[in-house]
């Protein structure tokens, strides 16, 4: 919800805190994994890109957990398929605040990406900091509301 409230730095902190609930011990997952939903959220969140709701056609942006990650997107006809390479040099629990994100060399001021922007892969590049920044706090930076992601 922090992304909708214009506080992406708080989202980065909340996501990192939620990740600490996942461990290899018997108490490593609160509640039921819901047939993989929570595990999928963890994997996506580690990339700094995660779905916020079922059926949404966008991914929220936050800070990746790793300096570099490569994901192969399965082919589904001409609709999707390719390689997604996410970079975030120096990513750590301390260096978790997004200073900027670019995709294809263009700055991304919004706190989300339309699925069409990454369906065929791409190279989201995050610049992170140990201090909160103004990234994603401007007017219109918030993710779309339910049903509002597709226009036209």
PDB file of C-alpha atoms in Angstrom, residues 3-4 44 49-61 110-118 142-150:
ATOM      1  CA  UNK A   3       3.425   2.571  -3.265  1.00  0.00           C
ATOM      2  CA  UNK A   4      -0.121   3.938  -3.625  1.00  0.00           C
ATOM      3  CA  UNK A  44       9.274 -11.927  -7.311  1.00  0.00           C
ATOM      4  CA  UNK A  49       9.307  -6.721  -9.282  1.00  0.00           C
ATOM      5  CA  UNK A  50       6.160  -8.249  -7.855  1.00  0.00           C
ATOM      6  CA  UNK A  51       2.468  -8.594  -8.621  1.00  0.00           C
ATOM      7  CA  UNK A  52       0.252  -6.801  -6.123  1.00  0.00           C
ATOM      8  CA  UNK A  53      -3.014  -8.555  -6.908  1.00  0.00           C
ATOM      9  CA  UNK A  54      -4.359 -11.523  -8.848  1.00  0.00           C
ATOM     10  CA  UNK A  55      -5.049 -10.711 -12.465  1.00  0.00           C
ATOM     11  CA  UNK A  56      -3.164  -7.418 -12.432  1.00  0.00           C
ATOM     12  CA  UNK A  57      -1.216  -6.769 -15.617  1.00  0.00           C
ATOM     13  CA  UNK A  58       1.552  -4.810 -13.942  1.00  0.00           C
ATOM     14  CA  UNK A  59       4.425  -5.414 -11.548  1.00  0.00           C
ATOM     15  CA  UNK A  60       5.255  -3.176  -8.598  1.00  0.00           C
ATOM     16  CA  UNK A  61       8.853  -1.955  -8.392  1.00  0.00           C
ATOM     17  CA  UNK A 110       6.607   5.285 -11.709  1.00  0.00           C
ATOM     18  CA  UNK A 111       6.657   2.606  -9.016  1.00  0.00           C
ATOM     19  CA  UNK A 112       5.388  -0.033 -11.434  1.00  0.00           C
ATOM     20  CA  UNK A 113       5.910  -1.538 -14.874  1.00  0.00           C
ATOM     21  CA  UNK A 114       3.191  -2.646 -17.248  1.00  0.00           C
ATOM     22  CA  UNK A 115       3.554  -6.379 -18.001  1.00  0.00           C
ATOM     23  CA  UNK A 116       3.930  -5.507 -21.694  1.00  0.00           C
ATOM     24  CA  UNK A 117       7.147  -3.651 -20.883  1.00  0.00           C
ATOM     25  CA  UNK A 118       8.841  -6.830 -19.648  1.00  0.00           C
ATOM     26  CA  UNK A 142       1.570   5.173  -7.926  1.00  0.00           C
ATOM     27  CA  UNK A 143       0.512   1.826  -9.441  1.00  0.00           C
ATOM     28  CA  UNK A 144      -2.884   1.618 -11.151  1.00  0.00           C
ATOM     29  CA  UNK A 145      -5.996   0.750  -9.204  1.00  0.00           C
ATOM     30  CA  UNK A 146      -7.825  -2.519  -9.859  1.00  0.00           C
ATOM     31  CA  UNK A 147      -9.001  -2.598 -13.461  1.00  0.00           C
ATOM     32  CA  UNK A 148      -7.232   0.623 -14.413  1.00  0.00           C
ATOM     33  CA  UNK A 149      -3.915  -0.780 -15.713  1.00  0.00           C
ATOM     34  CA  UNK A 150      -5.106  -1.265 -19.312  1.00  0.00           C
TER      35      UNK A 150
END
